[in-house]
Amino acid sequence: MKLSLTRRRTGFTLIELIVVISIIVVLGTIAAVTIMSSSESKDVARCRENLGQIGALAQLYKDDKAINRGRMLPTGGMPDNEATENFDESEGWWVSIARKSDTCVMPTADGDPVKVDGIFRCPGDDRAAKPEGLFEASAETISYVSWTPDEENGPIRTAALSERDLSRTPWLSDGEPVKGSSVTDFASFKSMVMPAVTRHKNTILVLYADLVVRPVEVLDDMSDEDVYKQIAPLMPDAAAPGKAAKEKGKKDKKDKKGKKKSRASREDD
């Protein structure tokens, strides 16, 4: 009498293990990308909310004629911490707009720094450790740079409202501040704003002079000049330096052509 013997499988084959591992890797990658994307989205939303709250403070500044002295929005720059009781635009835009808010703590003694709260810090800004609670305003802790589009590189003035499209005139944006400086042209834009492109997956958030926050996407094929023109089409150097270089090249070619023609004319004579 023959007995039928069956062999039980006691494990996975190599191919089955490879398939299982591959599936785990794919699922892990998808999860990581989803978490990262969600985190970036939260950073953008929080940063946009920050600029929106700063815009609300700027509106209070605009409405208070007793403190803005004809200026619609304060200029930028960083505070120099000099002893003074009368704060004005030279002390930094955050000092000016915080007069009616508890988002800033004014110095109470000579040399004390101005302290600000979290709306002045972008969650995607990793230049320094994230400060908690109130923190000292400085080039390292403030995440937004100011723009000064007036010809005199000063604050936007109420008298100039009819001459400028405020929805295309940047006032604040993502950036890396430099003490005492604001974005006034392409060179300062390149050094102060472009380093912040990586904060929000190639998106720069801009608070325009009409106090509306607009995101500007930085595509891979865009040059720094293209980004500058898209953010600030009305700024003085919005068409430079690329256009200026092209115009100069055309002029040089024209001059050379004219010289050659003149030389040929002389030879004919």
PDB file of C-alpha atoms in Angstrom:
ATOM      1  CA  MET A   1       0.000   0.000   0.000  1.00  0.00           C
ATOM      2  CA  LYS A   2       1.490   3.288  -1.144  1.00  0.00           C
ATOM      3  CA  LEU A   3       1.161   6.375   0.916  1.00  0.00           C
ATOM      4  CA  SER A   4       0.995   9.732  -0.854  1.00  0.00           C
ATOM      5  CA  LEU A   5       3.422  12.103   0.792  1.00  0.00           C
ATOM      6  CA  THR A   6       3.061  15.882   0.329  1.00  0.00           C
ATOM      7  CA  ARG A   7       5.820  18.364   1.097  1.00  0.00           C
ATOM      8  CA  ARG A   8       4.718  21.418   3.019  1.00  0.00           C
ATOM      9  CA  ARG A   9       6.247  24.767   2.150  1.00  0.00           C
ATOM     10  CA  THR A  10       8.015  26.219   5.120  1.00  0.00           C
ATOM     11  CA  GLY A  11       9.064  29.617   3.705  1.00  0.00           C
ATOM     12  CA  PHE A  12       9.076  32.150   0.832  1.00  0.00           C
ATOM     13  CA  THR A  13      10.971  31.748  -2.373  1.00  0.00           C
ATOM     14  CA  LEU A  14      13.594  34.307  -3.310  1.00  0.00           C
ATOM     15  CA  ILE A  15      11.335  35.847  -5.963  1.00  0.00           C
ATOM     16  CA  GLU A  16       8.486  36.235  -3.481  1.00  0.00           C
ATOM     17  CA  LEU A  17      10.809  37.986  -1.012  1.00  0.00           C
ATOM     18  CA  ILE A  18      12.029  40.361  -3.707  1.00  0.00           C
ATOM     19  CA  VAL A  19       8.449  41.206  -4.694  1.00  0.00           C
ATOM     20  CA  VAL A  20       7.429  41.854  -1.074  1.00  0.00           C
ATOM     21  CA  ILE A  21      10.487  44.035  -0.417  1.00  0.00           C
ATOM     22  CA  SER A  22       9.859  45.999  -3.620  1.00  0.00           C
ATOM     23  CA  ILE A  23       6.259  46.667  -2.604  1.00  0.00           C
ATOM     24  CA  ILE A  24       7.391  47.836   0.846  1.00  0.00           C
ATOM     25  CA  VAL A  25       9.976  50.187  -0.705  1.00  0.00           C
ATOM     26  CA  VAL A  26       7.411  51.663  -3.106  1.00  0.00           C
ATOM     27  CA  LEU A  27       4.843  52.186  -0.335  1.00  0.00           C
ATOM     28  CA  GLY A  28       7.501  53.732   1.901  1.00  0.00           C
ATOM     29  CA  THR A  29       8.567  56.129  -0.858  1.00  0.00           C
ATOM     30  CA  ILE A  30       4.974  57.177  -1.527  1.00  0.00           C
ATOM     31  CA  ALA A  31       4.399  57.748   2.187  1.00  0.00           C
ATOM     32  CA  ALA A  32       7.590  59.803   2.520  1.00  0.00           C
ATOM     33  CA  VAL A  33       6.715  61.966  -0.501  1.00  0.00           C
ATOM     34  CA  THR A  34       3.177  62.475   0.823  1.00  0.00           C
ATOM     35  CA  ILE A  35       4.436  63.491   4.263  1.00  0.00           C
ATOM     36  CA  MET A  36       7.038  65.839   2.766  1.00  0.00           C
ATOM     37  CA  SER A  37       4.491  67.380   0.390  1.00  0.00           C
ATOM     38  CA  SER A  38       2.036  67.834   3.251  1.00  0.00           C
ATOM     39  CA  SER A  39       4.750  69.461   5.350  1.00  0.00           C
ATOM     40  CA  GLU A  40       5.683  71.826   2.513  1.00  0.00           C
ATOM     41  CA  SER A  41       2.017  72.700   1.973  1.00  0.00           C
ATOM     42  CA  LYS A  42       1.660  73.526   5.662  1.00  0.00           C
ATOM     43  CA  ASP A  43       4.774  75.703   5.495  1.00  0.00           C
ATOM     44  CA  VAL A  44       3.385  77.622   2.523  1.00  0.00           C
ATOM     45  CA  ALA A  45       0.005  78.044   4.221  1.00  0.00           C
ATOM     46  CA  ARG A  46       1.603  79.228   7.466  1.00  0.00           C
ATOM     47  CA  CYS A  47       3.966  81.598   5.653  1.00  0.00           C
ATOM     48  CA  ARG A  48       1.093  83.010   3.627  1.00  0.00           C
ATOM     49  CA  GLU A  49      -0.879  83.471   6.837  1.00  0.00           C
ATOM     50  CA  ASN A  50       2.108  85.290   8.376  1.00  0.00           C
ATOM     51  CA  LEU A  51       2.297  87.740   5.500  1.00  0.00           C
ATOM     52  CA  GLY A  52      -1.469  88.195   5.634  1.00  0.00           C
ATOM     53  CA  GLN A  53      -1.286  89.174   9.315  1.00  0.00           C
ATOM     54  CA  ILE A  54       1.600  91.522   8.588  1.00  0.00           C
ATOM     55  CA  GLY A  55      -0.550  93.031   5.825  1.00  0.00           C
ATOM     56  CA  ALA A  56      -3.322  93.621   8.363  1.00  0.00           C
ATOM     57  CA  LEU A  57      -0.852  95.508  10.570  1.00  0.00           C
ATOM     58  CA  ALA A  58       0.241  97.524   7.546  1.00  0.00           C
ATOM     59  CA  GLN A  59      -3.397  98.481   6.940  1.00  0.00           C
ATOM     60  CA  LEU A  60      -3.579  99.906  10.461  1.00  0.00           C
ATOM     61  CA  TYR A  61      -0.393 101.833   9.723  1.00  0.00           C
ATOM     62  CA  LYS A  62      -1.893 103.209   6.500  1.00  0.00           C
ATOM     63  CA  ASP A  63      -5.052 104.346   8.281  1.00  0.00           C
ATOM     64  CA  ASP A  64      -3.242 106.190  11.067  1.00  0.00           C
ATOM     65  CA  LYS A  65      -2.226 109.502   9.508  1.00  0.00           C
ATOM     66  CA  ALA A  66      -0.732 110.651  12.790  1.00  0.00           C
ATOM     67  CA  ILE A  67       2.102 108.160  12.530  1.00  0.00           C
ATOM     68  CA  ASN A  68       2.642 107.510   8.826  1.00  0.00           C
ATOM     69  CA  ARG A  69       3.308 111.146   7.899  1.00  0.00           C
ATOM     70  CA  GLY A  70       2.174 110.761   4.285  1.00  0.00           C
ATOM     71  CA  ARG A  71       3.779 107.377   3.808  1.00  0.00           C
ATOM     72  CA  MET A  72       1.454 104.588   2.762  1.00  0.00           C
ATOM     73  CA  LEU A  73       3.820 101.796   3.817  1.00  0.00           C
ATOM     74  CA  PRO A  74       7.035 102.021   5.841  1.00  0.00           C
ATOM     75  CA  THR A  75      10.417 101.423   4.321  1.00  0.00           C
ATOM     76  CA  GLY A  76      12.539  98.413   5.191  1.00  0.00           C
ATOM     77  CA  GLY A  77      15.963  97.888   6.639  1.00  0.00           C
ATOM     78  CA  MET A  78      17.003  96.412   9.946  1.00  0.00           C
ATOM     79  CA  PRO A  79      16.909  98.116  13.361  1.00  0.00           C
ATOM     80  CA  ASP A  80      20.157  99.660  14.514  1.00  0.00           C
ATOM     81  CA  ASN A  81      19.182  99.506  18.205  1.00  0.00           C
ATOM     82  CA  GLU A  82      20.254 103.110  18.764  1.00  0.00           C
ATOM     83  CA  ALA A  83      18.736 104.799  21.805  1.00  0.00           C
ATOM     84  CA  THR A  84      15.636 106.662  20.700  1.00  0.00           C
ATOM     85  CA  GLU A  85      12.163 107.257  22.063  1.00  0.00           C
ATOM     86  CA  ASN A  86      10.511 108.176  18.758  1.00  0.00           C
ATOM     87  CA  PHE A  87      10.482 105.161  16.505  1.00  0.00           C
ATOM     88  CA  ASP A  88      10.198 105.801  12.810  1.00  0.00           C
ATOM     89  CA  GLU A  89      10.875 103.937   9.568  1.00  0.00           C
ATOM     90  CA  SER A  90      14.636 103.959  10.094  1.00  0.00           C
ATOM     91  CA  GLU A  91      14.133 101.463  12.908  1.00  0.00           C
ATOM     92  CA  GLY A  92      12.665  98.764  10.653  1.00  0.00           C
ATOM     93  CA  TRP A  93       9.276  98.207   9.044  1.00  0.00           C
ATOM     94  CA  TRP A  94       8.113  95.860  11.814  1.00  0.00           C
ATOM     95  CA  VAL A  95       8.524  98.589  14.424  1.00  0.00           C
ATOM     96  CA  SER A  96       6.411 100.997  12.394  1.00  0.00           C
ATOM     97  CA  ILE A  97       3.526  98.630  11.720  1.00  0.00           C
ATOM     98  CA  ALA A  98       3.460  97.226  15.267  1.00  0.00           C
ATOM     99  CA  ARG A  99       2.459 100.469  16.987  1.00  0.00           C
ATOM    100  CA  LYS A 100      -1.133  99.243  17.355  1.00  0.00           C
ATOM    101  CA  SER A 101      -0.325  95.589  17.990  1.00  0.00           C
ATOM    102  CA  ASP A 102       1.209  93.300  20.574  1.00  0.00           C
ATOM    103  CA  THR A 103       3.207  91.447  17.928  1.00  0.00           C
ATOM    104  CA  CYS A 104       6.264  93.552  18.782  1.00  0.00           C
ATOM    105  CA  VAL A 105       7.766  94.593  22.099  1.00  0.00           C
ATOM    106  CA  MET A 106       9.340  98.030  21.932  1.00  0.00           C
ATOM    107  CA  PRO A 107      12.635  98.676  23.699  1.00  0.00           C
ATOM    108  CA  THR A 108      12.037 100.008  27.207  1.00  0.00           C
ATOM    109  CA  ALA A 109      15.629 100.965  27.901  1.00  0.00           C
ATOM    110  CA  ASP A 110      18.601 102.211  25.932  1.00  0.00           C
ATOM    111  CA  GLY A 111      20.049  99.460  23.768  1.00  0.00           C
ATOM    112  CA  ASP A 112      17.282  96.929  24.396  1.00  0.00           C
ATOM    113  CA  PRO A 113      16.399  95.035  21.189  1.00  0.00           C
ATOM    114  CA  VAL A 114      12.971  94.984  19.595  1.00  0.00           C
ATOM    115  CA  LYS A 115      11.298  91.597  20.087  1.00  0.00           C
ATOM    116  CA  VAL A 116       8.747  90.111  17.702  1.00  0.00           C
ATOM    117  CA  ASP A 117       6.449  87.087  17.601  1.00  0.00           C
ATOM    118  CA  GLY A 118       6.120  84.165  15.201  1.00  0.00           C
ATOM    119  CA  ILE A 119       4.393  85.929  12.309  1.00  0.00           C
ATOM    120  CA  PHE A 120       7.751  87.419  11.346  1.00  0.00           C
ATOM    121  CA  ARG A 121       9.357  83.974  10.966  1.00  0.00           C
ATOM    122  CA  CYS A 122       8.677  81.629   8.037  1.00  0.00           C
ATOM    123  CA  PRO A 123       8.451  77.933   9.082  1.00  0.00           C
ATOM    124  CA  GLY A 124      10.509  77.014   6.023  1.00  0.00           C
ATOM    125  CA  ASP A 125      13.371  79.310   7.040  1.00  0.00           C
ATOM    126  CA  ASP A 126      16.126  77.012   8.300  1.00  0.00           C
ATOM    127  CA  ARG A 127      18.987  79.518   8.452  1.00  0.00           C
ATOM    128  CA  ALA A 128      18.944  79.384  12.240  1.00  0.00           C
ATOM    129  CA  ALA A 129      17.198  77.466  15.014  1.00  0.00           C
ATOM    130  CA  LYS A 130      13.477  78.170  15.185  1.00  0.00           C
ATOM    131  CA  PRO A 131      12.923  80.722  17.965  1.00  0.00           C
ATOM    132  CA  GLU A 132      10.086  80.146  20.393  1.00  0.00           C
ATOM    133  CA  GLY A 133       7.766  82.791  21.796  1.00  0.00           C
ATOM    134  CA  LEU A 134       9.013  86.349  21.465  1.00  0.00           C
ATOM    135  CA  PHE A 135      12.451  86.652  19.890  1.00  0.00           C
ATOM    136  CA  GLU A 136      14.860  89.429  19.019  1.00  0.00           C
ATOM    137  CA  ALA A 137      14.383  90.926  15.574  1.00  0.00           C
ATOM    138  CA  SER A 138      17.560  90.568  13.533  1.00  0.00           C
ATOM    139  CA  ALA A 139      18.762  89.682  10.046  1.00  0.00           C
ATOM    140  CA  GLU A 140      18.924  86.044  11.138  1.00  0.00           C
ATOM    141  CA  THR A 141      15.499  85.757  12.774  1.00  0.00           C
ATOM    142  CA  ILE A 142      13.286  87.826  10.440  1.00  0.00           C
ATOM    143  CA  SER A 143      12.295  85.809   7.354  1.00  0.00           C
ATOM    144  CA  TYR A 144      10.920  88.558   5.134  1.00  0.00           C
ATOM    145  CA  VAL A 145      12.684  91.266   3.169  1.00  0.00           C
ATOM    146  CA  SER A 146      11.176  94.618   2.306  1.00  0.00           C
ATOM    147  CA  TRP A 147      11.071  96.298  -1.092  1.00  0.00           C
ATOM    148  CA  THR A 148      11.391 100.046  -1.647  1.00  0.00           C
ATOM    149  CA  PRO A 149      10.124 100.795  -5.157  1.00  0.00           C
ATOM    150  CA  ASP A 150      10.204 104.593  -4.977  1.00  0.00           C
ATOM    151  CA  GLU A 151      12.836 106.345  -7.060  1.00  0.00           C
ATOM    152  CA  GLU A 152      14.426 107.668  -3.883  1.00  0.00           C
ATOM    153  CA  ASN A 153      14.473 104.119  -2.448  1.00  0.00           C
ATOM    154  CA  GLY A 154      12.111 105.315   0.262  1.00  0.00           C
ATOM    155  CA  PRO A 155       8.727 104.132   1.529  1.00  0.00           C
ATOM    156  CA  ILE A 156       5.683 104.064  -0.714  1.00  0.00           C
ATOM    157  CA  ARG A 157       4.014 107.442  -0.379  1.00  0.00           C
ATOM    158  CA  THR A 158       0.308 108.168  -0.510  1.00  0.00           C
ATOM    159  CA  ALA A 159       0.871 110.891  -3.113  1.00  0.00           C
ATOM    160  CA  ALA A 160       2.170 108.301  -5.578  1.00  0.00           C
ATOM    161  CA  LEU A 161      -0.872 105.991  -5.400  1.00  0.00           C
ATOM    162  CA  SER A 162      -2.350 107.171  -8.681  1.00  0.00           C
ATOM    163  CA  GLU A 163       0.963 106.629 -10.463  1.00  0.00           C
ATOM    164  CA  ARG A 164       1.559 103.017  -9.483  1.00  0.00           C
ATOM    165  CA  ASP A 165      -0.213  99.686  -9.834  1.00  0.00           C
ATOM    166  CA  LEU A 166      -0.096  98.531  -6.213  1.00  0.00           C
ATOM    167  CA  SER A 167      -1.100  94.990  -7.138  1.00  0.00           C
ATOM    168  CA  ARG A 168       2.197  94.698  -9.042  1.00  0.00           C
ATOM    169  CA  THR A 169       4.369  96.571  -6.566  1.00  0.00           C
ATOM    170  CA  PRO A 170       5.990  94.226  -3.999  1.00  0.00           C
ATOM    171  CA  TRP A 171       6.347  95.413  -0.418  1.00  0.00           C
ATOM    172  CA  LEU A 172       7.494  92.274   1.462  1.00  0.00           C
ATOM    173  CA  SER A 173       8.542  88.827   0.296  1.00  0.00           C
ATOM    174  CA  ASP A 174      10.343  85.672   1.334  1.00  0.00           C
ATOM    175  CA  GLY A 175      14.024  86.410   1.647  1.00  0.00           C
ATOM    176  CA  GLU A 176      17.171  86.633   3.714  1.00  0.00           C
ATOM    177  CA  PRO A 177      17.388  90.142   5.195  1.00  0.00           C
ATOM    178  CA  VAL A 178      20.565  92.196   5.274  1.00  0.00           C
ATOM    179  CA  LYS A 179      20.820  94.724   8.069  1.00  0.00           C
ATOM    180  CA  GLY A 180      19.966  98.209   6.887  1.00  0.00           C
ATOM    181  CA  SER A 181      19.025  97.065   3.358  1.00  0.00           C
ATOM    182  CA  SER A 182      15.921  96.626   1.248  1.00  0.00           C
ATOM    183  CA  VAL A 183      15.330  95.261  -2.238  1.00  0.00           C
ATOM    184  CA  THR A 184      15.741  98.207  -4.593  1.00  0.00           C
ATOM    185  CA  ASP A 185      16.963  96.633  -7.841  1.00  0.00           C
ATOM    186  CA  PHE A 186      17.882  93.365  -9.531  1.00  0.00           C
ATOM    187  CA  ALA A 187      21.222  93.021  -7.728  1.00  0.00           C
ATOM    188  CA  SER A 188      19.680  93.284  -4.255  1.00  0.00           C
ATOM    189  CA  PHE A 189      16.845  90.976  -5.324  1.00  0.00           C
ATOM    190  CA  LYS A 190      19.319  88.328  -6.440  1.00  0.00           C
ATOM    191  CA  SER A 191      21.271  88.438  -3.179  1.00  0.00           C
ATOM    192  CA  MET A 192      18.340  88.765  -0.748  1.00  0.00           C
ATOM    193  CA  VAL A 193      15.319  87.015  -2.300  1.00  0.00           C
ATOM    194  CA  MET A 194      16.605  84.252  -4.589  1.00  0.00           C
ATOM    195  CA  PRO A 195      18.293  82.278  -1.731  1.00  0.00           C
ATOM    196  CA  ALA A 196      14.816  81.759  -0.242  1.00  0.00           C
ATOM    197  CA  VAL A 197      13.435  80.002  -3.344  1.00  0.00           C
ATOM    198  CA  THR A 198      14.007  76.566  -1.809  1.00  0.00           C
ATOM    199  CA  ARG A 199      11.797  77.269   1.239  1.00  0.00           C
ATOM    200  CA  HIS A 200       8.518  76.441  -0.476  1.00  0.00           C
ATOM    201  CA  LYS A 201       9.403  74.091  -3.297  1.00  0.00           C
ATOM    202  CA  ASN A 202      10.328  76.854  -5.753  1.00  0.00           C
ATOM    203  CA  THR A 203       7.587  79.260  -4.728  1.00  0.00           C
ATOM    204  CA  ILE A 204       8.191  82.792  -3.484  1.00  0.00           C
ATOM    205  CA  LEU A 205       5.416  84.401  -1.453  1.00  0.00           C
ATOM    206  CA  VAL A 206       5.044  88.142  -1.985  1.00  0.00           C
ATOM    207  CA  LEU A 207       2.979  90.693  -0.065  1.00  0.00           C
ATOM    208  CA  TYR A 208       2.199  93.430  -2.567  1.00  0.00           C
ATOM    209  CA  ALA A 209       1.514  97.074  -1.801  1.00  0.00           C
ATOM    210  CA  ASP A 210      -2.215  96.488  -2.118  1.00  0.00           C
ATOM    211  CA  LEU A 211      -1.638  94.142   0.868  1.00  0.00           C
ATOM    212  CA  VAL A 212      -2.622  90.977  -1.004  1.00  0.00           C
ATOM    213  CA  VAL A 213      -0.319  87.930  -0.774  1.00  0.00           C
ATOM    214  CA  ARG A 214       0.467  86.321  -4.119  1.00  0.00           C
ATOM    215  CA  PRO A 215       2.646  83.242  -4.714  1.00  0.00           C
ATOM    216  CA  VAL A 216       5.152  83.366  -7.569  1.00  0.00           C
ATOM    217  CA  GLU A 217       6.231  79.986  -8.931  1.00  0.00           C
ATOM    218  CA  VAL A 218       9.866  79.681  -9.970  1.00  0.00           C
ATOM    219  CA  LEU A 219      10.096  77.238 -12.882  1.00  0.00           C
ATOM    220  CA  ASP A 220      13.277  75.309 -13.678  1.00  0.00           C
ATOM    221  CA  ASP A 221      13.824  77.109 -16.973  1.00  0.00           C
ATOM    222  CA  MET A 222      13.397  80.594 -15.475  1.00  0.00           C
ATOM    223  CA  SER A 223      16.449  82.793 -15.027  1.00  0.00           C
ATOM    224  CA  ASP A 224      16.868  85.082 -12.014  1.00  0.00           C
ATOM    225  CA  GLU A 225      15.959  87.993 -14.299  1.00  0.00           C
ATOM    226  CA  ASP A 226      12.724  86.240 -15.316  1.00  0.00           C
ATOM    227  CA  VAL A 227      11.750  85.751 -11.670  1.00  0.00           C
ATOM    228  CA  TYR A 228      12.544  89.374 -10.875  1.00  0.00           C
ATOM    229  CA  LYS A 229      10.414  90.633 -13.771  1.00  0.00           C
ATOM    230  CA  GLN A 230       7.528  88.399 -12.742  1.00  0.00           C
ATOM    231  CA  ILE A 231       7.583  89.570  -9.120  1.00  0.00           C
ATOM    232  CA  ALA A 232       8.332  93.229  -9.767  1.00  0.00           C
ATOM    233  CA  PRO A 233       7.427  94.223 -13.334  1.00  0.00           C
ATOM    234  CA  LEU A 234       7.303  97.906 -12.378  1.00  0.00           C
ATOM    235  CA  MET A 235      10.647  98.097 -10.578  1.00  0.00           C
ATOM    236  CA  PRO A 236      13.373 100.242 -12.204  1.00  0.00           C
ATOM    237  CA  ASP A 237      15.586  97.380 -13.408  1.00  0.00           C
ATOM    238  CA  ALA A 238      12.782  94.974 -14.262  1.00  0.00           C
ATOM    239  CA  ALA A 239      13.971  94.781 -17.865  1.00  0.00           C
ATOM    240  CA  ALA A 240      17.666  94.655 -16.949  1.00  0.00           C
ATOM    241  CA  PRO A 241      20.309  93.368 -17.051  1.00  0.00           C
ATOM    242  CA  GLY A 242      19.326  90.917 -19.776  1.00  0.00           C
ATOM    243  CA  LYS A 243      17.601  93.445 -22.004  1.00  0.00           C
ATOM    244  CA  ALA A 244      20.279  96.059 -21.441  1.00  0.00           C
ATOM    245  CA  ALA A 245      22.960  93.592 -22.495  1.00  0.00           C
ATOM    246  CA  LYS A 246      21.010  92.707 -25.663  1.00  0.00           C
ATOM    247  CA  GLU A 247      20.486  96.370 -26.531  1.00  0.00           C
ATOM    248  CA  LYS A 248      24.174  97.041 -26.004  1.00  0.00           C
ATOM    249  CA  GLY A 249      25.039  94.084 -28.242  1.00  0.00           C
ATOM    250  CA  LYS A 250      22.769  95.396 -31.000  1.00  0.00           C
ATOM    251  CA  LYS A 251      24.312  98.856 -30.690  1.00  0.00           C
ATOM    252  CA  ASP A 252      27.838  97.415 -30.875  1.00  0.00           C
ATOM    253  CA  LYS A 253      26.942  95.441 -34.008  1.00  0.00           C
ATOM    254  CA  LYS A 254      25.399  98.533 -35.568  1.00  0.00           C
ATOM    255  CA  ASP A 255      28.475 100.591 -34.755  1.00  0.00           C
ATOM    256  CA  LYS A 256      30.804  97.959 -36.214  1.00  0.00           C
ATOM    257  CA  LYS A 257      28.684  97.733 -39.344  1.00  0.00           C
ATOM    258  CA  GLY A 258      28.768 101.499 -39.711  1.00  0.00           C
ATOM    259  CA  LYS A 259      32.554 101.570 -39.301  1.00  0.00           C
ATOM    260  CA  LYS A 260      33.010  98.842 -41.922  1.00  0.00           C
ATOM    261  CA  LYS A 261      30.779 100.706 -44.340  1.00  0.00           C
ATOM    262  CA  SER A 262      32.641 103.945 -43.770  1.00  0.00           C
ATOM    263  CA  ARG A 263      35.984 102.209 -44.354  1.00  0.00           C
ATOM    264  CA  ALA A 264      34.667 100.690 -47.570  1.00  0.00           C
ATOM    265  CA  SER A 265      33.412 104.090 -48.709  1.00  0.00           C
ATOM    266  CA  ARG A 266      36.830 105.623 -48.087  1.00  0.00           C
ATOM    267  CA  GLU A 267      38.514 102.881 -50.102  1.00  0.00           C
ATOM    268  CA  ASP A 268      36.117 103.472 -53.003  1.00  0.00           C
ATOM    269  CA  ASP A 269      36.927 107.171 -52.884  1.00  0.00           C
TER     270      ASP A 269
END
